Coordinates of C-alpha atoms in Angstrom, one line a residue:
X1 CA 21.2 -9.9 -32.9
X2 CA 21.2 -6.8 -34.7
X3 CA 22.7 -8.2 -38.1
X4 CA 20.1 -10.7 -38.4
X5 CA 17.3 -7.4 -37.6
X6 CA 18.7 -5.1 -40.4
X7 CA 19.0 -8.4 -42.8
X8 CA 14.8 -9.1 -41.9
X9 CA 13.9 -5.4 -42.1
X10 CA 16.1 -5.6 -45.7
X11 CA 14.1 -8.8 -46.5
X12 CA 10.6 -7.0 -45.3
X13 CA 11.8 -3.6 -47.7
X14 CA 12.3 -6.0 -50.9
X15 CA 9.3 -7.8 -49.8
X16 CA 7.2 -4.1 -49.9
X17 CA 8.7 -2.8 -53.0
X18 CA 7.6 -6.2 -54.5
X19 CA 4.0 -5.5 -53.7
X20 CA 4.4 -2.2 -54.8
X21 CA 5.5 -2.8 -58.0
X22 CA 3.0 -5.1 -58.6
X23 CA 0.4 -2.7 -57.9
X24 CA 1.7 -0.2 -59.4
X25 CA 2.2 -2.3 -62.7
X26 CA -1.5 -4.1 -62.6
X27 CA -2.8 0.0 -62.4
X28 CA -0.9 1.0 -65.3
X29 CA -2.8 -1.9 -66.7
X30 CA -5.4 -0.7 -65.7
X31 CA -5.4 2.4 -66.9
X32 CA -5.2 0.6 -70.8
X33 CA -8.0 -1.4 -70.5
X34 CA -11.1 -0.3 -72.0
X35 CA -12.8 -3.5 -72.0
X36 CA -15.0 -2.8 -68.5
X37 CA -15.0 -7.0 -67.2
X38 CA -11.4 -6.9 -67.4
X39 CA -11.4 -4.0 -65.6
X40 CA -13.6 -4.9 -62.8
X41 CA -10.9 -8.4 -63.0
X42 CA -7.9 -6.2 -62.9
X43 CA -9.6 -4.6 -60.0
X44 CA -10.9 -7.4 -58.0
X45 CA -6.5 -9.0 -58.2
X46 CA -5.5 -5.8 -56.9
X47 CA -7.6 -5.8 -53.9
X48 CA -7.0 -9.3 -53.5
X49 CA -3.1 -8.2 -53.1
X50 CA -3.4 -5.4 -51.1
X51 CA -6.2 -6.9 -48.6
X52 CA -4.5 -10.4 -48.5
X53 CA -1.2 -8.8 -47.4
X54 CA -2.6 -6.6 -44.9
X55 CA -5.0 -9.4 -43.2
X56 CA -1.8 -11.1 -42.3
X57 CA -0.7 -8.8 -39.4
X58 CA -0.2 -10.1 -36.2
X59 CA -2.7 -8.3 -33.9
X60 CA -3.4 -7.4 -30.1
X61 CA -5.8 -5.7 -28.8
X62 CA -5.5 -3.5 -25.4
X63 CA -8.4 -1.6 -23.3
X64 CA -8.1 -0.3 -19.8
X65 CA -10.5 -1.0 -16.9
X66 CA -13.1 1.4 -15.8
X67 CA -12.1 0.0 -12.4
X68 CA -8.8 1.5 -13.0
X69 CA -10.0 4.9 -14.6
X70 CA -13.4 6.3 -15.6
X71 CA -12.3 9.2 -17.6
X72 CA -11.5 8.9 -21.7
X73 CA -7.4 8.6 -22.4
X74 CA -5.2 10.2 -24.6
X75 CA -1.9 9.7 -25.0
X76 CA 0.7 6.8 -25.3
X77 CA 0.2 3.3 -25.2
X78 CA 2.9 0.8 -25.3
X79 CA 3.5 -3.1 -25.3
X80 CA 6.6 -4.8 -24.0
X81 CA 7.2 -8.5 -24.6
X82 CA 10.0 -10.4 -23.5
X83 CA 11.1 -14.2 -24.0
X84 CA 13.1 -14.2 -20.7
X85 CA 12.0 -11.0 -18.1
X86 CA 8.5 -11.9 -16.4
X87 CA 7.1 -8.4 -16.4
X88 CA 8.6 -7.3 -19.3
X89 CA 7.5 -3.6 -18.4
X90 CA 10.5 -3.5 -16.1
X91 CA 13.0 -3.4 -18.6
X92 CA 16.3 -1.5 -18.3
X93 CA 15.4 0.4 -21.5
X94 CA 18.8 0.7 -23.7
X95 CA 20.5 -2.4 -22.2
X96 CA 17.9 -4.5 -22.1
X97 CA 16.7 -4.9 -25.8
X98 CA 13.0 -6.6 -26.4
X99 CA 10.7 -6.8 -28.6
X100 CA 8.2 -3.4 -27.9
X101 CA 5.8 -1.3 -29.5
X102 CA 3.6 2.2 -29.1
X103 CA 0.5 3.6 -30.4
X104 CA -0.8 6.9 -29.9
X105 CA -4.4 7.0 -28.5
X106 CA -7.2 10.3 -28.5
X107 CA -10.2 10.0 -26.7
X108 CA -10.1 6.5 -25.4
X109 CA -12.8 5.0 -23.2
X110 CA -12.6 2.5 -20.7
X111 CA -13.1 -1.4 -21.8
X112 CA -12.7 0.0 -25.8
X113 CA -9.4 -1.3 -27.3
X114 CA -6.4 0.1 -28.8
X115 CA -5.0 -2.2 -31.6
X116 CA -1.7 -3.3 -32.3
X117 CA -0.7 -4.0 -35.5
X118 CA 2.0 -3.5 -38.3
X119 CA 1.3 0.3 -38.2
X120 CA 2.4 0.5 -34.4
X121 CA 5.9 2.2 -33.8
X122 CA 8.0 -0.7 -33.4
X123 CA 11.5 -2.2 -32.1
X124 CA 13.2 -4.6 -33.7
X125 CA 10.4 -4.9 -36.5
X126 CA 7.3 -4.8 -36.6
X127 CA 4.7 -7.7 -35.0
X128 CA 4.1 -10.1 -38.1
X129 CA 8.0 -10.0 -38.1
X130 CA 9.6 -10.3 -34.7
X131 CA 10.4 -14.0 -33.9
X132 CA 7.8 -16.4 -33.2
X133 CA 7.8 -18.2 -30.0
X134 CA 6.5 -17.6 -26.2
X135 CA 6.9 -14.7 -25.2
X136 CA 5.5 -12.9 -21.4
X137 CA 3.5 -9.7 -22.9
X138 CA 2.6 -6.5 -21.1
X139 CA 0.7 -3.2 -21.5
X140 CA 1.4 0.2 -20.1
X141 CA -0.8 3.6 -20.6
X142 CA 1.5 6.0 -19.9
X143 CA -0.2 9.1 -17.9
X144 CA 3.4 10.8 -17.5
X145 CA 2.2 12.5 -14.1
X146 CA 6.2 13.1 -12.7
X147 CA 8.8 10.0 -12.4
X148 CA 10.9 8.4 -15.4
X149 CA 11.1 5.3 -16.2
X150 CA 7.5 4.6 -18.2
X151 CA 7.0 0.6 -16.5
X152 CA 7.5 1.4 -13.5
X153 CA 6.0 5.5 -13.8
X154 CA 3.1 6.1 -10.2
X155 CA -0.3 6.9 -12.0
X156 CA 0.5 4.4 -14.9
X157 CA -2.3 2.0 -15.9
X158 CA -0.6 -2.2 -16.9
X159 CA -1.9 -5.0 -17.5
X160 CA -1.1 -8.2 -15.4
X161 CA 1.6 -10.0 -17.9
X162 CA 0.9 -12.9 -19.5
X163 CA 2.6 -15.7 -21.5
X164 CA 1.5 -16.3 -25.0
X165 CA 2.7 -18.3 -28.2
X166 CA 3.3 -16.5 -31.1
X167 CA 3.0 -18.7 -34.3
X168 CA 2.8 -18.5 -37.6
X169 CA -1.1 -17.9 -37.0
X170 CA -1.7 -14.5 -37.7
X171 CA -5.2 -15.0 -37.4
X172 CA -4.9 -15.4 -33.6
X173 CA -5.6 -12.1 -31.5
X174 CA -4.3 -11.4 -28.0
X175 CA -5.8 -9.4 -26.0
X176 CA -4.9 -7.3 -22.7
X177 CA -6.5 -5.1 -20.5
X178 CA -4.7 -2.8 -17.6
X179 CA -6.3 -3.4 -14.6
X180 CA -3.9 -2.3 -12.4
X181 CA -1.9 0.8 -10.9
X182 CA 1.3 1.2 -10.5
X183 CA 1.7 2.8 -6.9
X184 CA 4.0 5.5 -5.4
X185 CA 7.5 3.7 -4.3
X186 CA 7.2 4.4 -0.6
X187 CA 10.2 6.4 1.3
X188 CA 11.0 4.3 4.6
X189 CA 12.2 6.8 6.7
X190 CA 13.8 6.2 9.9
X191 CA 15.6 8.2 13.3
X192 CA 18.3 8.8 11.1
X193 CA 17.1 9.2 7.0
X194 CA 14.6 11.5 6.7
X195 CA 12.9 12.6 3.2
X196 CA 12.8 16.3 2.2
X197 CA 10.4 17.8 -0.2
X198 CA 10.9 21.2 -1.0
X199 CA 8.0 22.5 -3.6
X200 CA 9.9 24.9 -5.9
X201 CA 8.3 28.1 -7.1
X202 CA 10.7 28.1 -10.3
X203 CA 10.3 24.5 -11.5
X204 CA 6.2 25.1 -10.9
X205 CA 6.0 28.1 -12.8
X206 CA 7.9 27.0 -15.6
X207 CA 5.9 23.4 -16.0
X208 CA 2.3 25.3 -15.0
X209 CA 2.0 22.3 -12.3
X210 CA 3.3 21.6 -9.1
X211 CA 7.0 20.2 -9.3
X212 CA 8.6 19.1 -5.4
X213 CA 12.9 18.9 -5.6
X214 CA 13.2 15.7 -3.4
X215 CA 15.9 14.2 -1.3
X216 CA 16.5 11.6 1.6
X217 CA 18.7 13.6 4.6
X218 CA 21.0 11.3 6.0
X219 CA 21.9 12.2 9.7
X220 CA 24.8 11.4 12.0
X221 CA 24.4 9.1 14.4
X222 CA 25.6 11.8 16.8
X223 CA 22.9 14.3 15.5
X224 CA 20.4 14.0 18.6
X225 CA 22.8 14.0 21.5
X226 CA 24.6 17.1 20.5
X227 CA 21.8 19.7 19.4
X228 CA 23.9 22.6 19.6
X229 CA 26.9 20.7 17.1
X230 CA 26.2 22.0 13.0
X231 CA 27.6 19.5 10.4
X232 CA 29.1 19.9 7.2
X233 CA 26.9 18.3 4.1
X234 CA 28.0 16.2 1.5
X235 CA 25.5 16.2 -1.5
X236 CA 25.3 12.4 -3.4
X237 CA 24.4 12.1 -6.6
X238 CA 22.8 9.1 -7.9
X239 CA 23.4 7.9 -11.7
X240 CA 20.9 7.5 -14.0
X241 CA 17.8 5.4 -13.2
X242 CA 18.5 5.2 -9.2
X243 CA 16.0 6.2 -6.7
X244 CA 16.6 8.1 -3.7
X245 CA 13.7 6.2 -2.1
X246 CA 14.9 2.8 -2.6
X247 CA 19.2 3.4 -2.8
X248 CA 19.3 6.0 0.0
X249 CA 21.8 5.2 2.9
X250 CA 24.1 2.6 0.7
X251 CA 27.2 5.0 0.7
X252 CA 27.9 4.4 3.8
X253 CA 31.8 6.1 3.1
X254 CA 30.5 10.1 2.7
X255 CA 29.3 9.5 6.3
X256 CA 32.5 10.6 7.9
X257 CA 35.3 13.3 6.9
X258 CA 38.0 12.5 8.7
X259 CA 37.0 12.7 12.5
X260 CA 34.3 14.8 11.5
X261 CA 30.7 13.2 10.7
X262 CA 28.4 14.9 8.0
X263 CA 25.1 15.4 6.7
X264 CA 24.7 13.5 3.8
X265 CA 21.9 14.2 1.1
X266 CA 20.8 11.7 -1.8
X267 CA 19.7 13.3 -4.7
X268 CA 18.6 11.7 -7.9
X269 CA 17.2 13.7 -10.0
X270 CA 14.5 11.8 -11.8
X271 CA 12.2 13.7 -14.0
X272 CA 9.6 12.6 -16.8
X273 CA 12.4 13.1 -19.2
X274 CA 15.0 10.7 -17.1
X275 CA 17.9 12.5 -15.3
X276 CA 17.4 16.6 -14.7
X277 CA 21.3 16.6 -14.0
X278 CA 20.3 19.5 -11.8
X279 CA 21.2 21.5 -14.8
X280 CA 19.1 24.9 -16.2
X281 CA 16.9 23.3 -19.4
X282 CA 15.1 24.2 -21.9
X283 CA 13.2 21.2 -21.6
X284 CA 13.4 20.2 -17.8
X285 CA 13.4 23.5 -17.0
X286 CA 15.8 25.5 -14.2
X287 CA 16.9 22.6 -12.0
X288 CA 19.8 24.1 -10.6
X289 CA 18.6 27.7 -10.0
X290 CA 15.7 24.8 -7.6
X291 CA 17.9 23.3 -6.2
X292 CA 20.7 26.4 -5.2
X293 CA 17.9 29.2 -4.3
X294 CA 15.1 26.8 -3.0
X295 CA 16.1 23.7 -1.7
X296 CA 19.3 24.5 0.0
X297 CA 18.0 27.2 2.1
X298 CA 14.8 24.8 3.5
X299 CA 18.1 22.3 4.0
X300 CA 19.9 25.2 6.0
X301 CA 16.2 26.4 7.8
X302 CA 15.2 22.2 9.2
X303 CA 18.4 20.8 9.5
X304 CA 21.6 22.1 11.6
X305 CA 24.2 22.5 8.9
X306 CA 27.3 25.2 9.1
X307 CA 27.6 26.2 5.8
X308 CA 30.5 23.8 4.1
X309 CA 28.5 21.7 0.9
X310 CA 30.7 19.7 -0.7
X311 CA 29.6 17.0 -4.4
X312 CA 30.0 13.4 -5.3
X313 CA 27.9 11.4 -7.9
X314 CA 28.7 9.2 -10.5
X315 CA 27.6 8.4 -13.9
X316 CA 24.8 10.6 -14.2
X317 CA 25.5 12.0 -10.8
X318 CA 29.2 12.4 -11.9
X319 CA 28.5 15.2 -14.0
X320 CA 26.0 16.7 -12.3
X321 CA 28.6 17.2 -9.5
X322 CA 31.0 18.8 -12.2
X323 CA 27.5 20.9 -13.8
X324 CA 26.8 22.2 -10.1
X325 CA 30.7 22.9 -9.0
X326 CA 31.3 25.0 -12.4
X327 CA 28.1 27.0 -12.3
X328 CA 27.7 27.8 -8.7
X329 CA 31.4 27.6 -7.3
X330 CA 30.9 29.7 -4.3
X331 CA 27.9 28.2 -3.0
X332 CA 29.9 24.2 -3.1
X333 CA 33.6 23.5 -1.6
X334 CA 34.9 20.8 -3.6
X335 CA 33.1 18.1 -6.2
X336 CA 34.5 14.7 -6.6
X337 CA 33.3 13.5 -9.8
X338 CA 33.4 9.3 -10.6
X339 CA 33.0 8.3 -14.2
X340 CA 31.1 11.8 -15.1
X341 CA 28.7 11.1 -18.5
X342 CA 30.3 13.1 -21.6
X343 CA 32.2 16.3 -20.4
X344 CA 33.4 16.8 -23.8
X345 CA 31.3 15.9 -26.6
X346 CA 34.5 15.7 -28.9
X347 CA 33.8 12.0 -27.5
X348 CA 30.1 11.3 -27.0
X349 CA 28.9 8.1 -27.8
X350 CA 32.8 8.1 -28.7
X351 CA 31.8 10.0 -31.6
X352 CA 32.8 13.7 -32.0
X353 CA 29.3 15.4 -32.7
X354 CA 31.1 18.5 -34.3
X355 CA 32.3 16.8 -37.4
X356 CA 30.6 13.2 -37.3
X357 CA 27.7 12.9 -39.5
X358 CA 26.0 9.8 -38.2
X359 CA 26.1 7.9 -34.8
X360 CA 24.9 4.9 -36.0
X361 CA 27.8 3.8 -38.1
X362 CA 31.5 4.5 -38.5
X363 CA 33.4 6.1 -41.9
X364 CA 33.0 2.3 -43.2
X365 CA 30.0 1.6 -42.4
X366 CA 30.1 -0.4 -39.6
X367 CA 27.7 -0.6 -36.6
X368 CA 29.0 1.2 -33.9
X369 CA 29.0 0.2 -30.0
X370 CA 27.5 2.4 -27.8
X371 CA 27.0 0.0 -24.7
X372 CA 30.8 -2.6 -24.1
X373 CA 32.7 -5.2 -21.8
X374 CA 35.4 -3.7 -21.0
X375 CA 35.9 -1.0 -23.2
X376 CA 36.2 -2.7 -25.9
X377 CA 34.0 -5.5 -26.8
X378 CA 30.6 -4.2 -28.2
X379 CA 27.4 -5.6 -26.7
X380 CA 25.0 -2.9 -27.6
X381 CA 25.2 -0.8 -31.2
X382 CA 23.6 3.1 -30.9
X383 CA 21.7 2.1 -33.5
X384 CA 19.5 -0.6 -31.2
X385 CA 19.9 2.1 -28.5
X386 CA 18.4 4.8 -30.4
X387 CA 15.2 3.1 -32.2
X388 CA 14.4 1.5 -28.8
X389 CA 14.2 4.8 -27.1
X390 CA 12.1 6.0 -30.1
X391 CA 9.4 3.2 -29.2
X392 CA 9.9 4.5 -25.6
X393 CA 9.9 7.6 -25.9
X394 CA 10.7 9.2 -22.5
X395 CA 12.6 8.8 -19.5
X396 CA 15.5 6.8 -21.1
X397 CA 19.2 7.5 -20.8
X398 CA 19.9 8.9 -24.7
X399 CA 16.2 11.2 -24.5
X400 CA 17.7 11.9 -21.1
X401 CA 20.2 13.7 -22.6
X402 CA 18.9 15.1 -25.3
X403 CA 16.0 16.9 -22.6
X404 CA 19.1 18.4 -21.1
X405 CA 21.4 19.6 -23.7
X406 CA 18.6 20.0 -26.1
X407 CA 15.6 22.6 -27.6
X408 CA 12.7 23.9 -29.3
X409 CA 12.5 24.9 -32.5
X410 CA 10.1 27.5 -33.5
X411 CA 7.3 25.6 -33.5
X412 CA 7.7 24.0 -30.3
X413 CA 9.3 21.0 -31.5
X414 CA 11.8 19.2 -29.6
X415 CA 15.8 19.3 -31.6
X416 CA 17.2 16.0 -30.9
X417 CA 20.7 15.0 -31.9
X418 CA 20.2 12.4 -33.6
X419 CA 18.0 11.5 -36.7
X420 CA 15.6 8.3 -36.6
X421 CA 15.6 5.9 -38.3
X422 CA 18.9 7.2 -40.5
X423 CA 21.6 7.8 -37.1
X424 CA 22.3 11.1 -38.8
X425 CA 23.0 14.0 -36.7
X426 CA 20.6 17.2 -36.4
X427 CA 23.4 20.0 -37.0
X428 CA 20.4 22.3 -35.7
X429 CA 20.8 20.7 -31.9
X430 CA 24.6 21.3 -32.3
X431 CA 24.8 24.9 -31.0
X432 CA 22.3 23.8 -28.0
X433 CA 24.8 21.0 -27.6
X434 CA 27.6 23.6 -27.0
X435 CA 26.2 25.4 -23.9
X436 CA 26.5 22.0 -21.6
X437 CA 30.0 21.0 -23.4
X438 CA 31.9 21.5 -19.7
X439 CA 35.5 21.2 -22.2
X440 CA 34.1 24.1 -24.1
X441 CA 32.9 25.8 -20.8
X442 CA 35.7 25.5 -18.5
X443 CA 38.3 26.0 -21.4
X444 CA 36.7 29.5 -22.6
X445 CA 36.1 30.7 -18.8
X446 CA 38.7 29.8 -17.0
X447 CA 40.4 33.0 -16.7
X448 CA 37.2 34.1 -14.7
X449 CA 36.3 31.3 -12.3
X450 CA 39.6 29.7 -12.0
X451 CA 39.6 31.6 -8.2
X452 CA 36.6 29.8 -7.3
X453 CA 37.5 26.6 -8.8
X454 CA 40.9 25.9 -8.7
X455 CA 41.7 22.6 -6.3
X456 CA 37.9 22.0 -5.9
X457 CA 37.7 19.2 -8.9
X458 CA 38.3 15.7 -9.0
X459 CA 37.4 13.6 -11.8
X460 CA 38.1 9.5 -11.7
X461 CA 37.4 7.0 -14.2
X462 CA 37.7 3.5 -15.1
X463 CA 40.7 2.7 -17.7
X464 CA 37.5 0.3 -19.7
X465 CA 34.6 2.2 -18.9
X466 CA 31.5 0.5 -20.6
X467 CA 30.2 3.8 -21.9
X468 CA 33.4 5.2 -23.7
X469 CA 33.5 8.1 -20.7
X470 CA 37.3 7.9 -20.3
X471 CA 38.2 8.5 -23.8
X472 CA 36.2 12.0 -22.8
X473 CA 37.8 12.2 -19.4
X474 CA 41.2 11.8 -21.0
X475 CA 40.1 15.1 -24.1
X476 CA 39.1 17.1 -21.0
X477 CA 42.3 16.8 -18.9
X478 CA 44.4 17.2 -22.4
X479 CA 42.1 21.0 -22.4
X480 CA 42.4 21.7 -18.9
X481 CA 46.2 20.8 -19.1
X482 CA 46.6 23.1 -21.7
X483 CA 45.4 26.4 -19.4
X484 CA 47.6 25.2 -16.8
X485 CA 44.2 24.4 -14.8
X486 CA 44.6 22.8 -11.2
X487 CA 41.6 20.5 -12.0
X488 CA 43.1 16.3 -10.4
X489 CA 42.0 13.9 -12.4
X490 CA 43.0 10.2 -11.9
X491 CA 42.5 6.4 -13.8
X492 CA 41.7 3.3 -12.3
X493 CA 41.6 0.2 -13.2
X494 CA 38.2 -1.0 -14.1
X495 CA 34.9 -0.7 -15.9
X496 CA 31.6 1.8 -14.8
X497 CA 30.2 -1.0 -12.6
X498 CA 33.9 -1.8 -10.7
X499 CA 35.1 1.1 -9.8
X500 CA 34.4 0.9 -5.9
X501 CA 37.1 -0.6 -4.4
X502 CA 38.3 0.7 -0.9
X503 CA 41.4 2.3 -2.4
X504 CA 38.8 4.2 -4.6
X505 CA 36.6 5.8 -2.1
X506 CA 39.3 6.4 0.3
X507 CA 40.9 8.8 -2.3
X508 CA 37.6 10.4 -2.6
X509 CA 37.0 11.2 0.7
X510 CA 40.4 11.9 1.2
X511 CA 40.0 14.9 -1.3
X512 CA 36.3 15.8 -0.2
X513 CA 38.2 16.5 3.4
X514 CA 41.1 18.4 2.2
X515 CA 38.5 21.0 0.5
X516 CA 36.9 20.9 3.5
X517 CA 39.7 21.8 5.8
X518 CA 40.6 24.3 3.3
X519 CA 36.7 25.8 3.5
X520 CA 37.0 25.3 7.6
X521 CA 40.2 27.6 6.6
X522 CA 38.8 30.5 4.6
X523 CA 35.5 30.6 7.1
X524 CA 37.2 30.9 10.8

């Protein structure tokens, strides 16, 4: 676990300063001697140190296939090696924590190999020092041409995986070649889910490349027999690391308002950075501005809708219901928001970025929990979180959100929260923080949008969500109390993963149709 880490990596640290001092002292030495065979002596022990520690890294060695690509690579490479998972590549990065490792490549050709070593960016440790047994072991060249998640990422070179035995043989070298690609997931469409790929102007233009917001459409089963009958649309969300291709069609329950059937439309947003949240970026770029002035009319131009969109997601998709309601009220009718990620980052992490100085550990310096059972019981401390996503660098849940709320500097380098390896927190990504703080924005604005807003939110939660998000759930209903703000917001029993019980979605939808009725209302 992650107390028997920090006590090898304080072990390895005594163990370097050891050599250190050595070598230091022995130069010193050095320096004193005027008598030239001790010197050449003195000489010869210090290379003997420094060469005889270094020869003892554990070592693989990882080259691509010219059957797999002809041209030279740069970029990242990573290895992922897992005692239990079979394609260790396919790890839940964050909650599933392994053993994996990255190195930065320029000018790579195919069949020439990339070495792993020491000096690779690591989690836990590094190679010599992870623990030694069988492990399944797999490499990934990471082209980055669109989706999220780097293992499973279409254009991506990886190697088959393999099972190895690491020992205490540090002489031994493994060696892996990618010879495969990982394909496209494919939508299966049918008579009634369709897929919907709207190319948007504003995304391409601000990535220089072409950038497609895509959905699956979810018909009524009605939809054919009565062509002259428009439907209302309900948009889902999907949390972080769902596909629309694979999960599409599951929520069966947003099928129906009352009597009335609807148009229901999956989105997930997956971008190379993780979740876009549908939010305007600095990073991601303008997501929602995509989605509001380009998707929504090609919805509105194919498909026979009458005007009433209405949100629900959760997690992920949770607050990207809220991001969407607040910031374009007049175009949606109502959001239902399930166990939203932060909306007030009083309790991120559940740590208050505006006063807290490190996310790693608390005022008395213990680890802190950033993945629990129940709400209570750590299983996963911010500090494993963190350093993992450091290895893998991109389309992860924390990077996620720092490619949202976060910068540039500058130079054009990226203002993250949080500090690695010390936890501490960047005060410089504090005010970029602020603009997606929905507390902060709904508290200071209310006065304004309150007439667009008021009865279209509902927020639910879990009373032991795993993620902390009802302790910020509970700060954003004390604010919105406060300004007398007519924003429902309701507990269950539960955790992030249990939420879904009848009773749940039946007060859901029960909401999503009174702001319907109340749209149906206001648009005779």
């Amino acid at each position: 676990d992650y107390k028997e880490v920090a006590f090898s990596n304080y072990c390895l640290r005594i163990y370097y300063l050891f050599i250190l001092k050595a070598e230091l002292r022995l130069t010193l030495q050095l320096a004193c001697i005027k008598n030239t065979h001790m010197r050449k002596t003195y000489i010869l022990i210090i290379l003997f140190i420094i060469i005889g520690f270094q020869a003892k890294a554990q070592i693989f060695e990882v080259s691509f296939d010219s059957n797999v690509m002809l041209e030279e690579y740069s970029g990242n490479v990573l290895l992922y090696l897992s005692k239990e998972k079979k394609s260790p590549k396919d790890i839940f990065v964050g909650l599933e924590l392994t053993p994996v490792y990255r190195v930065v490549v320029k000018n790579l050709k195919a069949n020439e190999s990339v070495i792993f070593n020491d000096n690779a960016i690591s989690y836990p440790v590094e190679l010599s020092n992870i623990e030694r047994g069988e492990y399944y072991v797999q490499a990934v060249f990471d082209l980055n041409l669109g989706d999220a998640n780097i293992g499973t990422s279409s254009g991506n070179l990886y190697s088959e995986p393999i099972k190895i035995d690491l020992t205490k043989d540090f002489d031994k070298i493994f060696k892996l070649k990618a010879n495969k690609v990982i394909q496209p997931i494919k939508f299966n469409e049918t008579e009634f889910l369709k897929e919907l790929s709207v190319k948007s102007n504003l995304l391409s233009q601000f990535h220089k490349k072409d950038i497609f917001v895509n959905a699956a459409v979810s018909l009524p089963k009605e939809y054919y027999e009565q062509p002259d009958k428009d439907y209302p649309v309900i948009f889902s969300i999907f949390g972080f690391g769902a596909n629309y291709k694979l999960h599409s069609g599951r929520n069966t329950f947003l099928e129906q308002l009352g009597e009335q059937p609807t148009i229901v439309i999956y989105l997930d947003g997956n971008c190379p950075e993780g979740h876009s949240t549908y939010a305007n970026s600095d990073v991601n770029g303008p997501w929602g501005d995509a989605l509001i002035n380009e998707f929504i009319p090609a919805l509105k131009q194919k498909y026979r809708t009458n005007g009433a969109f209405l949100l629900h997601g959760h997690s992920s998709g949770g607050w990207t219901s809220l991001w969407l309601q607040i910031n374009y009220p007049k175009t949606f009718a109502g959001a239902w928001s399930s166990a939203p990620d932060q909306v007030d980052f009083r309790n991120y992490q559940n740590k208050n970025i505006y006063d807290t100085n490190n996310m790693f550990y608390d005022a008395k310096g213990n680890l802190l929990a950033d993945v629990t059972i129940a709400g209570r019981f750590p299983v996963i401390s911010a500090k494993d979180f963190y350093r993992t996503e450091n290895v893998i660098y991109r389309g992860s849940q924390l990077r996620s959100f720092d490619a949202v709320f976060g910068g540039f500097d500058n130079d054009g380098n990226r203002i993250r929260l949080v500090n690695i390896p010390s936890g501490e927190i960047n005060k410089n990504a504090i005010p970029l923080w602020r603009r997606y703080d929905l507390s902060i924005i709904l508290r200071d604005n209310w006065s304004n949008i309150k007439d667009d807003l008021t009865g279209k939110i509902r927020i639910t939660v879990g009373t032991s969500d795993n993620f902390h998000l009802h302790h910020a759930v509970k700060l954003l209903e004390k604010e919105m109390k406060s300004i007398d703000a007519n924003i429902e917001f309701e507990y269950y029993a539960g955790d992030h993963f249990t939420l879904f019980t009848e009773e749940y979605k039946n007060d859901g939808i029960n909401f999503l149709l009174k702001n319907y009725e109340n749209w149906l209302n206001e648009n005779k």
